[in-house]
PDB file of C-alpha atoms and ligand atoms in Angstrom:
ATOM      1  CA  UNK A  24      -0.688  -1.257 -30.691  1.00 42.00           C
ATOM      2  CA  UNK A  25       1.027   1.958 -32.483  1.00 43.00           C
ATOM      3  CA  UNK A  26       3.069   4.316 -30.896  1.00 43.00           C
ATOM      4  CA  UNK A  27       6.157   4.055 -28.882  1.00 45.00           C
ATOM      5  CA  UNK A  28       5.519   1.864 -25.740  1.00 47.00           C
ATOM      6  CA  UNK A  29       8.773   2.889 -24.176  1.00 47.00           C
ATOM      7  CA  UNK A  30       7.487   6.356 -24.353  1.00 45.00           C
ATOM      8  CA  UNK A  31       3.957   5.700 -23.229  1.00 44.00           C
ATOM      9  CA  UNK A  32       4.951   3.673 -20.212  1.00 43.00           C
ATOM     10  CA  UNK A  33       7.078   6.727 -19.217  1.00 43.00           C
ATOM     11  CA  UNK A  34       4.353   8.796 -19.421  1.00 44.00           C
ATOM     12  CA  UNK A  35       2.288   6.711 -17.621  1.00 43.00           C
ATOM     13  CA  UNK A  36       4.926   6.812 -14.433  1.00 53.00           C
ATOM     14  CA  UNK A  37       3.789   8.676 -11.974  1.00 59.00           C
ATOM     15  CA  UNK A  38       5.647  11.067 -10.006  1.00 70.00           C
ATOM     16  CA  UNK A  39       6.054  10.480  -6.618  1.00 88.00           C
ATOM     17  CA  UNK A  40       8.002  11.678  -3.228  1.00 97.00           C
ATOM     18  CA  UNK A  41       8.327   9.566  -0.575  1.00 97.00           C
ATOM     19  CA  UNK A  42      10.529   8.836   2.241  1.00 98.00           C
ATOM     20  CA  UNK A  43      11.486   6.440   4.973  1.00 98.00           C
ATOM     21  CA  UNK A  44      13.309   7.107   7.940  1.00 98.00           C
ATOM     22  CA  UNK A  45      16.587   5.174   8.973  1.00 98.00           C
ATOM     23  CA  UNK A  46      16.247   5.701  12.566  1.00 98.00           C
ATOM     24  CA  UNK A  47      15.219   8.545  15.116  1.00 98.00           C
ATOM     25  CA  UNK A  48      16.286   9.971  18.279  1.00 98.00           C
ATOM     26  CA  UNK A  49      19.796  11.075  20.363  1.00 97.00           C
ATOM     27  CA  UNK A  50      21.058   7.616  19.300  1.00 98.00           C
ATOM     28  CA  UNK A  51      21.172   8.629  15.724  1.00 98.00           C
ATOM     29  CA  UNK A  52      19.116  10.239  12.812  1.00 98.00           C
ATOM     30  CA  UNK A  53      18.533   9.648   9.090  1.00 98.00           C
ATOM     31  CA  UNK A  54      15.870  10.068   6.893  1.00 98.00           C
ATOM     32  CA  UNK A  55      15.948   8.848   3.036  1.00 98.00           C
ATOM     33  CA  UNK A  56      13.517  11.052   0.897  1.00 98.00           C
ATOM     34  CA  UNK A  57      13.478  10.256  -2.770  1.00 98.00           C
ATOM     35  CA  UNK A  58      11.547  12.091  -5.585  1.00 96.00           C
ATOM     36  CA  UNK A  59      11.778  11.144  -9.254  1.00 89.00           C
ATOM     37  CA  UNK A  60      14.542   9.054  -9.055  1.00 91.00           C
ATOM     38  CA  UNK A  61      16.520  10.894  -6.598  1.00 96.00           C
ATOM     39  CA  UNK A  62      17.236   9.842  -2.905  1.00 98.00           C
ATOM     40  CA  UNK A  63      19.117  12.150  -0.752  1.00 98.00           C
ATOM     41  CA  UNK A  64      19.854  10.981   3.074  1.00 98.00           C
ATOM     42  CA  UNK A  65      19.011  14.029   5.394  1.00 99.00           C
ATOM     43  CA  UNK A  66      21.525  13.663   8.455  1.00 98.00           C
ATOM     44  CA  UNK A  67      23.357  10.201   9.073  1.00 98.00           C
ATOM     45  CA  UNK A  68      24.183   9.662  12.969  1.00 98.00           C
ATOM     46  CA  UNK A  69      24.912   6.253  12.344  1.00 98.00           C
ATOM     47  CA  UNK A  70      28.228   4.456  11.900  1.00 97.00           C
ATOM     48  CA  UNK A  71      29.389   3.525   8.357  1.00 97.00           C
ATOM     49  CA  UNK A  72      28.349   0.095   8.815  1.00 97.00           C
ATOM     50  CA  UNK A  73      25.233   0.622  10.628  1.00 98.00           C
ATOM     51  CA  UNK A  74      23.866   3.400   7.885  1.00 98.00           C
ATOM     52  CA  UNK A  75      24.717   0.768   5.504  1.00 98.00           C
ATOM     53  CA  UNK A  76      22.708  -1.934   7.687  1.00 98.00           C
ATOM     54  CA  UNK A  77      19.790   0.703   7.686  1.00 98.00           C
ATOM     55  CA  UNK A  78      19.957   1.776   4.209  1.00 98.00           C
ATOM     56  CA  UNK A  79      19.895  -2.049   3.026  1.00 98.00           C
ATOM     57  CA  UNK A  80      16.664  -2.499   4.907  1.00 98.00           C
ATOM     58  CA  UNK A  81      14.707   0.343   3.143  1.00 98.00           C
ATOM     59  CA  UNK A  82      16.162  -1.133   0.129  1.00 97.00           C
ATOM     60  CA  UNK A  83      18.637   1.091  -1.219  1.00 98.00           C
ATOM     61  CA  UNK A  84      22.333   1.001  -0.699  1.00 98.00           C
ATOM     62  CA  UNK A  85      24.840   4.129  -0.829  1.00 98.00           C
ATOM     63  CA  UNK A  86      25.229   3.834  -4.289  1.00 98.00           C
ATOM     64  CA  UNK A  87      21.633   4.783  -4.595  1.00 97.00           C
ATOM     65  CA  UNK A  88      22.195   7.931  -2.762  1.00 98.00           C
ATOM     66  CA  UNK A  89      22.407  11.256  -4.438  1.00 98.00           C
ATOM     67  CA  UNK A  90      24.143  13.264  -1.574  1.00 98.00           C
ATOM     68  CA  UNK A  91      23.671  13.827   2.056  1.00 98.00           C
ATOM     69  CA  UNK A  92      21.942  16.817   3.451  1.00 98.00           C
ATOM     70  CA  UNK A  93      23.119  18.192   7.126  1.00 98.00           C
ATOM     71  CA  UNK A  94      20.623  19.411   9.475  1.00 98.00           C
ATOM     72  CA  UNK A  95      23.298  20.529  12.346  1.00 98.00           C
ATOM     73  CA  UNK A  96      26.378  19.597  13.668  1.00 97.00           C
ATOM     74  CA  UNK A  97      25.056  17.294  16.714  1.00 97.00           C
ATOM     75  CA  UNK A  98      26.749  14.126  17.122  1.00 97.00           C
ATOM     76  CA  UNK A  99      23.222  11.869  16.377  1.00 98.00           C
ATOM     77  CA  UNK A 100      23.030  13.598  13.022  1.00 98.00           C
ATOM     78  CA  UNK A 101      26.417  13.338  11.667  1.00 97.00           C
ATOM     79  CA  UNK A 102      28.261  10.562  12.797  1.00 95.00           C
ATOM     80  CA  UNK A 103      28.651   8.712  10.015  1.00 96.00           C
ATOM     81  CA  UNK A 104      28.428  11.489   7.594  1.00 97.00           C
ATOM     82  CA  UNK A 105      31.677  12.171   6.797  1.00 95.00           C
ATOM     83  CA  UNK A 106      32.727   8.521   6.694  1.00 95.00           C
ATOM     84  CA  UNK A 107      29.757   7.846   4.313  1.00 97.00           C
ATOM     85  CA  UNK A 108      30.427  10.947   1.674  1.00 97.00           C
ATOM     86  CA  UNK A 109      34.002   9.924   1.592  1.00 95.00           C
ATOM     87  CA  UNK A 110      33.612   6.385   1.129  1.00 96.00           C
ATOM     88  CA  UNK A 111      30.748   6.614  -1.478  1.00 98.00           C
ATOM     89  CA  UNK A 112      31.818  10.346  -3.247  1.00 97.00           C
ATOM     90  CA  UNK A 113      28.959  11.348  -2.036  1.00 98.00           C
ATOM     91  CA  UNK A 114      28.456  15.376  -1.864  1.00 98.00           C
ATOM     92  CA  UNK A 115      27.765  16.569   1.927  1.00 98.00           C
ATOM     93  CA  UNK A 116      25.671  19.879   2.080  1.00 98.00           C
ATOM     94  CA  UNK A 117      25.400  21.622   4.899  1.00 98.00           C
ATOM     95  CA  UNK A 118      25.458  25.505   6.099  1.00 98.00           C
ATOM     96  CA  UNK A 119      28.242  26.822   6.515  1.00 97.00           C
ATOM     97  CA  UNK A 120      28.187  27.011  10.239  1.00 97.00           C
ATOM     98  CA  UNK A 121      27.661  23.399  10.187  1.00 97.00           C
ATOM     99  CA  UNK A 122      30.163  22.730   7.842  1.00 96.00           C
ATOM    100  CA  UNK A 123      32.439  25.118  10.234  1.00 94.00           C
ATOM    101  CA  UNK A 124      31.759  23.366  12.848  1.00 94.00           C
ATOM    102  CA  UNK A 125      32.171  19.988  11.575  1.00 92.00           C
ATOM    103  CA  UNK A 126      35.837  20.984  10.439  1.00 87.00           C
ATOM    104  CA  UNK A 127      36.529  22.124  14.036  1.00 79.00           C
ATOM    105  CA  UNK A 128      35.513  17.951  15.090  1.00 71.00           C
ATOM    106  CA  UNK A 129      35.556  15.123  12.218  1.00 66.00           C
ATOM    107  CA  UNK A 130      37.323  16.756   9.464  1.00 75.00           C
ATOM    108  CA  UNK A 131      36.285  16.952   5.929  1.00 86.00           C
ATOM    109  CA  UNK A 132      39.077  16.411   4.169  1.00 86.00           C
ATOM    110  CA  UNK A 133      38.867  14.762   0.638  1.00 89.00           C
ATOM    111  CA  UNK A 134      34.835  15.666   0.643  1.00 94.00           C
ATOM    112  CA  UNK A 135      32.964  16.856  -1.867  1.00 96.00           C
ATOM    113  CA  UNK A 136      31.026  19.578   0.788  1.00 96.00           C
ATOM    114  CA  UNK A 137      28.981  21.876  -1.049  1.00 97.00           C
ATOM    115  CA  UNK A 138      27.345  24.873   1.094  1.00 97.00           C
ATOM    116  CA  UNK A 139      23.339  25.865   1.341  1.00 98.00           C
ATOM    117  CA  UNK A 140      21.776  28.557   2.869  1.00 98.00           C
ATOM    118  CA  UNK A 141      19.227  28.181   5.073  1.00 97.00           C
ATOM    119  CA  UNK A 142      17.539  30.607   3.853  1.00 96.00           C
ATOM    120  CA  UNK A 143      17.195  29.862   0.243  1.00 98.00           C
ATOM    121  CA  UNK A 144      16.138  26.718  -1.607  1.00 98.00           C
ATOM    122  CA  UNK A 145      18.189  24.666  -3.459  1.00 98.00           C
ATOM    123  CA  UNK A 146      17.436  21.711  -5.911  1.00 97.00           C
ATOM    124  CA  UNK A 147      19.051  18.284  -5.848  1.00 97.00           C
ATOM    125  CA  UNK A 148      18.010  16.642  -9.341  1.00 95.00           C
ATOM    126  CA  UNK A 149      14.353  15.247  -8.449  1.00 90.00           C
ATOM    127  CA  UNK A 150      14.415  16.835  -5.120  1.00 97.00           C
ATOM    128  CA  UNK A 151      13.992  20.803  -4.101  1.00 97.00           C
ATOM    129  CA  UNK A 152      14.998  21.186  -0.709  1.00 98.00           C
ATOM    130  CA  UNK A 153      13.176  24.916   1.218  1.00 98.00           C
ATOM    131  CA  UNK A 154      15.662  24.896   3.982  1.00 98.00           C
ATOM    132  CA  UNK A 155      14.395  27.465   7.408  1.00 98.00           C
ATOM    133  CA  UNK A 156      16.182  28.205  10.359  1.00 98.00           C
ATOM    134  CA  UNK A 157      15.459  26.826  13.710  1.00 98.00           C
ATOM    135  CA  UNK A 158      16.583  27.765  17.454  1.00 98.00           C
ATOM    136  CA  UNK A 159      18.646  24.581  18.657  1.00 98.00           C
ATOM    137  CA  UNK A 160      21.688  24.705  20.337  1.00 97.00           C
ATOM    138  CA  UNK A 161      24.160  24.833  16.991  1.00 98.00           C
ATOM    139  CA  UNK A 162      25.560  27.052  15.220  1.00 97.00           C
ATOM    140  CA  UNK A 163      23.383  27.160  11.897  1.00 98.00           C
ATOM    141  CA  UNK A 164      20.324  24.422  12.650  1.00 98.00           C
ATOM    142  CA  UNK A 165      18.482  24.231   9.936  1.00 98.00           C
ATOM    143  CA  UNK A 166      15.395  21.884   8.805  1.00 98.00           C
ATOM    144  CA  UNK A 167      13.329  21.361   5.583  1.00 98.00           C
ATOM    145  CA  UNK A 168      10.274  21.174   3.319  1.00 98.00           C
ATOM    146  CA  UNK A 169      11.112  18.943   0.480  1.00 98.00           C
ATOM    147  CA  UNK A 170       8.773  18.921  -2.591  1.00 97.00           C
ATOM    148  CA  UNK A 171       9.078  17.321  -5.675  1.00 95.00           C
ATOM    149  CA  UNK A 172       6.707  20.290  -7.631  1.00 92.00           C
ATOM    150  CA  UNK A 173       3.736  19.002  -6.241  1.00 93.00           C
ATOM    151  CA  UNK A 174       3.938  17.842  -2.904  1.00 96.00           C
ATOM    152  CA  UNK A 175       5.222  19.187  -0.006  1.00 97.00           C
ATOM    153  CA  UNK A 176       6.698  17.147   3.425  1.00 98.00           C
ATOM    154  CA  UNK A 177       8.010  18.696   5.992  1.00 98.00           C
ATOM    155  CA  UNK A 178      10.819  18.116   8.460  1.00 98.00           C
ATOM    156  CA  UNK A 179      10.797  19.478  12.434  1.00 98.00           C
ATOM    157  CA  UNK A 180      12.914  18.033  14.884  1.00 98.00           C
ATOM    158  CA  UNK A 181      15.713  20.011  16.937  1.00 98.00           C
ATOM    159  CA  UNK A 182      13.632  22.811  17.804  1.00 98.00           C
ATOM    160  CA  UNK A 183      14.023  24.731  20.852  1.00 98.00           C
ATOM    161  CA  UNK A 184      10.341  26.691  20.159  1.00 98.00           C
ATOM    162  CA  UNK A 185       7.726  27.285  17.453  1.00 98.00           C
ATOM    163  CA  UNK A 186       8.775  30.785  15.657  1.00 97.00           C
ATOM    164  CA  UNK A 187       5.848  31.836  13.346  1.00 97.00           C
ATOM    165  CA  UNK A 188       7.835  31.340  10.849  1.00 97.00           C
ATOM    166  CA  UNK A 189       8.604  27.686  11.095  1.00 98.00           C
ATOM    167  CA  UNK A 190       4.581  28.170  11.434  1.00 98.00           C
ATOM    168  CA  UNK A 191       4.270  29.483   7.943  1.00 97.00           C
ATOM    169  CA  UNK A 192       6.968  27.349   6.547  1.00 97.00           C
ATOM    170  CA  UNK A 193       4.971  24.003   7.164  1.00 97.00           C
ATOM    171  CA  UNK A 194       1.396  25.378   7.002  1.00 95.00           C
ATOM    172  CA  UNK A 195       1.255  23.685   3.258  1.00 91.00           C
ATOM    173  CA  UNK A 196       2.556  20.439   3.439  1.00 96.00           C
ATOM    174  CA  UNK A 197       1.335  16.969   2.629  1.00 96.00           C
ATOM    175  CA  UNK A 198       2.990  15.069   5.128  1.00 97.00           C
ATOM    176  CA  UNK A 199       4.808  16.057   8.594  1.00 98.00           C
ATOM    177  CA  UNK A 200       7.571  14.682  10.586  1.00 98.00           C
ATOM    178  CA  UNK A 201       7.406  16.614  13.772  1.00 98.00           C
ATOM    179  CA  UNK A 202       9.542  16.169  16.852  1.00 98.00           C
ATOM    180  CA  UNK A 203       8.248  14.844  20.261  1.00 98.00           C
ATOM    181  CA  UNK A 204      10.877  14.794  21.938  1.00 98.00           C
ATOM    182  CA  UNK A 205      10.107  14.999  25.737  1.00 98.00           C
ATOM    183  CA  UNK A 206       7.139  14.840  28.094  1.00 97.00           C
ATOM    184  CA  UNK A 207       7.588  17.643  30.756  1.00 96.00           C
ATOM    185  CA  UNK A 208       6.038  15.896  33.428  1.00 96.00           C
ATOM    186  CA  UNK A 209       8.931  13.315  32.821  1.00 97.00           C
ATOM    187  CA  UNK A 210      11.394  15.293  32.074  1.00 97.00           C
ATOM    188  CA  UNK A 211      10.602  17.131  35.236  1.00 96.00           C
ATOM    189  CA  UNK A 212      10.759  13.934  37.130  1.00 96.00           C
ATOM    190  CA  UNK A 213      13.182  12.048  36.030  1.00 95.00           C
ATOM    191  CA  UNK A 214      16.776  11.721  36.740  1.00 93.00           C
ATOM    192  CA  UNK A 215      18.526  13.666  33.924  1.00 94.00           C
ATOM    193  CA  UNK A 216      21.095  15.946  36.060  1.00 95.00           C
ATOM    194  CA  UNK A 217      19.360  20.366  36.341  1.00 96.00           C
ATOM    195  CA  UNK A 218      21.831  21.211  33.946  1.00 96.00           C
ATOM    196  CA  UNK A 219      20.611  18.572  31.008  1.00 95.00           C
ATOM    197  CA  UNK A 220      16.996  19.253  31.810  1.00 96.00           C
ATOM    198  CA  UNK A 221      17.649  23.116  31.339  1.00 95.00           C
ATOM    199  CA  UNK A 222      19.067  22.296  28.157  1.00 95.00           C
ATOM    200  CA  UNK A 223      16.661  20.210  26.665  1.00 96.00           C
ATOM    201  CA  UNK A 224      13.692  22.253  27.802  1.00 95.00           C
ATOM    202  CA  UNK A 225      15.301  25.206  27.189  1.00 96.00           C
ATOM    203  CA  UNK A 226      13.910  27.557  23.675  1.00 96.00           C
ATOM    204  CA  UNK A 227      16.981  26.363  21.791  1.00 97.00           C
ATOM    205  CA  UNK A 228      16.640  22.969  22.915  1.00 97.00           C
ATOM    206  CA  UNK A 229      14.080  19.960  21.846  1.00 98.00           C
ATOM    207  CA  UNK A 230       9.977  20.353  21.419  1.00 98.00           C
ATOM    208  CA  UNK A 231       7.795  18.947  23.714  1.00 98.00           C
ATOM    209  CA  UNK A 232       5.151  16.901  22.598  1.00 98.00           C
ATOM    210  CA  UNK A 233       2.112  19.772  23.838  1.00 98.00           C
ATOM    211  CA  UNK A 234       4.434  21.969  21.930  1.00 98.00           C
ATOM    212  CA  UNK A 235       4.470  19.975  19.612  1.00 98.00           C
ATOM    213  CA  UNK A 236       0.485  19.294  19.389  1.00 97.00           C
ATOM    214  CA  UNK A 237       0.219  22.707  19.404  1.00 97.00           C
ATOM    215  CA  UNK A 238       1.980  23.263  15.999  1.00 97.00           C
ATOM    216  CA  UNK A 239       0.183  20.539  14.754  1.00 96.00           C
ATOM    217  CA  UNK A 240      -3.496  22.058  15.493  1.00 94.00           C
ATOM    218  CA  UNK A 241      -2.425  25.468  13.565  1.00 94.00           C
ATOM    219  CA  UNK A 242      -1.804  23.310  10.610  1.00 93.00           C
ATOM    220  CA  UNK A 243      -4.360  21.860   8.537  1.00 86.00           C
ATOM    221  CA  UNK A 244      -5.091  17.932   9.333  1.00 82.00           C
ATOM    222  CA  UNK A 245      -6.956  17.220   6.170  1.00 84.00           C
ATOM    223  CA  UNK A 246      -4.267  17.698   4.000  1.00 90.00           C
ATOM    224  CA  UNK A 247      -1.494  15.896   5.696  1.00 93.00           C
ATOM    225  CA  UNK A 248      -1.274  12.253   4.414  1.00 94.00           C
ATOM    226  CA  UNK A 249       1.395  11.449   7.051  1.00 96.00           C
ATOM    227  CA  UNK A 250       1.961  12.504  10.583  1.00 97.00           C
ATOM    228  CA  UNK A 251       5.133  11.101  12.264  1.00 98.00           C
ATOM    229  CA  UNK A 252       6.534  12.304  15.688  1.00 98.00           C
ATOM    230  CA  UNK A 253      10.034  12.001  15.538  1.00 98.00           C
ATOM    231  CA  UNK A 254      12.777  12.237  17.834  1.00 98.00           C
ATOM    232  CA  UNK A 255      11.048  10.472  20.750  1.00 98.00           C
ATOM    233  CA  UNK A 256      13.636  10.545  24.444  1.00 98.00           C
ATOM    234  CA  UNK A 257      13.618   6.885  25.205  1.00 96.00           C
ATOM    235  CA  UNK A 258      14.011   8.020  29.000  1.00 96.00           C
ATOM    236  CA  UNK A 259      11.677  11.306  29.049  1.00 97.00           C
ATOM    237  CA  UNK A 260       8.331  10.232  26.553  1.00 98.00           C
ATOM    238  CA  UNK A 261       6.944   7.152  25.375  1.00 98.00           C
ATOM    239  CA  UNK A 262       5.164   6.263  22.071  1.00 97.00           C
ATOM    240  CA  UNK A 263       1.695   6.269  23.559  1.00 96.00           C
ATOM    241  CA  UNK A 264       2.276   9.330  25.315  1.00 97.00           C
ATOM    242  CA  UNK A 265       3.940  11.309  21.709  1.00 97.00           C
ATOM    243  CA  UNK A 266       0.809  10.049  19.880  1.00 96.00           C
ATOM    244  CA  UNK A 267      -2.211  10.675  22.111  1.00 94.00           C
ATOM    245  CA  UNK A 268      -0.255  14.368  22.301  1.00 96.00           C
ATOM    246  CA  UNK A 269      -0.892  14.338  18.644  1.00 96.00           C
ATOM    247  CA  UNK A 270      -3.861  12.927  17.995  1.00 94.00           C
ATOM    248  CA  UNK A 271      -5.620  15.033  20.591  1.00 92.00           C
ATOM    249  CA  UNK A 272      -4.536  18.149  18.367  1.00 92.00           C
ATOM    250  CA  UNK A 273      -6.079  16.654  15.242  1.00 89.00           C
ATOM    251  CA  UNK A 274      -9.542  16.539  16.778  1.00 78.00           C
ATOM    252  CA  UNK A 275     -10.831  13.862  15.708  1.00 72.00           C
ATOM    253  CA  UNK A 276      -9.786  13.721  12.093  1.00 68.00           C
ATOM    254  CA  UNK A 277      -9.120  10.412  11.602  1.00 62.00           C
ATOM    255  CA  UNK A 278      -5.267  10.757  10.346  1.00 70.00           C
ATOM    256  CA  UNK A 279      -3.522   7.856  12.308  1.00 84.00           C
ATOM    257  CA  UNK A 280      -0.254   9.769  13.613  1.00 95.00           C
ATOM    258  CA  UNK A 281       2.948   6.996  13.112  1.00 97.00           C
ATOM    259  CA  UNK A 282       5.984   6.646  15.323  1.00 98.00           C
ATOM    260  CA  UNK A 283       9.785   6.870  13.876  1.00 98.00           C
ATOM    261  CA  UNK A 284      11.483   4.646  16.717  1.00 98.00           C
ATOM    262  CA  UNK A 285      15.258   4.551  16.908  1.00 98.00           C
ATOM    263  CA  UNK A 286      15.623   1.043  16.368  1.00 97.00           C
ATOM    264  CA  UNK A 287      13.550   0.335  13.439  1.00 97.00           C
ATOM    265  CA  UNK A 288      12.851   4.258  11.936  1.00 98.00           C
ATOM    266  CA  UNK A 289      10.249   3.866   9.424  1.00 98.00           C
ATOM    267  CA  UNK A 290       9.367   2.173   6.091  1.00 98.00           C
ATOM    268  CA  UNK A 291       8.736   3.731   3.229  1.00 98.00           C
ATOM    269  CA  UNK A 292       5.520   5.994   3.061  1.00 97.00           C
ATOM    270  CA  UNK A 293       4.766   7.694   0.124  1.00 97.00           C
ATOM    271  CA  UNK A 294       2.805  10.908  -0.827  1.00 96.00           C
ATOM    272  CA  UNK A 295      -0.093  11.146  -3.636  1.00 92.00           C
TER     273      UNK A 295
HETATM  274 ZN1   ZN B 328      19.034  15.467  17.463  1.00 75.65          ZN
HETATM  275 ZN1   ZN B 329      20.480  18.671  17.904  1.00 75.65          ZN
END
């Protein structure tokens, strides 16, 4: 053979985004997404030691990490965030009303935080992050498309309501985590105190999973690869419930929709 193999093989690699997801729900977040060579972990709501215990079985350790991307200030998706950037020099990005109000709790001193807007995409290396506002119950929510040039996956969870433009914003992507997070019927029944209902059913408070199915039937099914729902309430939905929501709004295509649980997240899935 002629030619330089090195070069050849190099060519031969294929691009590729993927992600796996850490864990999902009030009990803590975290998603890994990694695109040509570049993992970046999108909220951490777990302890130091527990993100590490997470991270470890996705294969990867903090080392492998790139930086950490904030989606809000809630406790579930920052806990260990700080404690993570500062013991691994990892950069922390975040808005700056999440950075704000992250200040006002944890503290961020000796961090490497680094702002975004979310208006306005940003690249990591490999990864380009298309940040969009959502209404949620912080001060500067935002969520994300990622993309690596080619393909798109979007993030949704911590979403009071569907604005036409979180519509637009995922209406070409390859692969979709979408928050369930409640039944209503449950919700309604169950013995979460007025005031925590309100909240959570509230427009700046968590989707629904018929609100959720009816995002999902706007978008178009044969292109998405991947459907998760995401940010299941252990107390107010259950898995069966999040995914017959789901697949009912696919109608009939024959996309399996996945679960992120808390416990175990999600392994890697990859988009081609
Ligand atoms: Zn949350
Ligand atoms: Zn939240």
């Amino acid at each position: 053979m002629t030619g330089e193999p090195e070069k050849s093989a190099a060519r031969r690699t294929k691009r590729t985004l993927r992600f796996a997801i850490l864990g999902s729900g009030s009990r803590g977040n975290g998603l890994v997404v990694e695109a040509d060579g570049t993992a970046i972990l999108v909220d951490c709501g777990f302890n130091l030691r527990e993100t590490e215990r997470r991270l470890a079985r996705v294969g990867m350790t903090p080392e492998s990490l790139s930086a950490i991307v904030l989606t809000h200030e809630h406790s579930d998706h920052v806990n260990g965030a700080a404690p993570l950037a500062r013991r691994y020099r990892l950069p922390l990005w975040a808005t700056p009303g999440t950075a704000g109000a992250l200040a006002d709790g944890a503290g961020l001193a000796k961090i490497d935080l680094r702002h975004f807007s979310a208006q306005e995409a940003f690249a990591i290396d490999g990864v380009r992050l298309e940040p969009y506002p959502v209404p949620h119950d912080a001060r500067e929510p935002s969520q994300f498309v990622f993309t690596d040039g080619a393909r798109r996956l979007g993030l949704l969870t911590d979403a009071g309501h569907i604005t036409p433009h979180i519509e637009s914003v995922l209406q070409p992507c390859d692969a979709l985590i979408l928050e369930c997070n409640h039944d209503l019927d449950m919700l309604a029944e169950g013995d979460y105190p007025p005031s925590l209902k309100a909240r959570i059913a509230s427009p700046h408070g968590h989707l629904d999973n018929d609100a959720a199915a009816a995002l999902l039937a706007r978008l178009d099914p044969g292109r998405l690869q991947h459907i998760v729902a995401a940010h299941l309430s252990e107390k107010n939905n259950t898995p069966w419930l999040a995914r017959s929501s789901l697949e009912s709004a696919l109608n009939g295509a024959a996309r399996r929709v996945e679960i992120a649980s808390q416990e175990g997240g999600l392994g890697w899935r990859e988009l081609v």
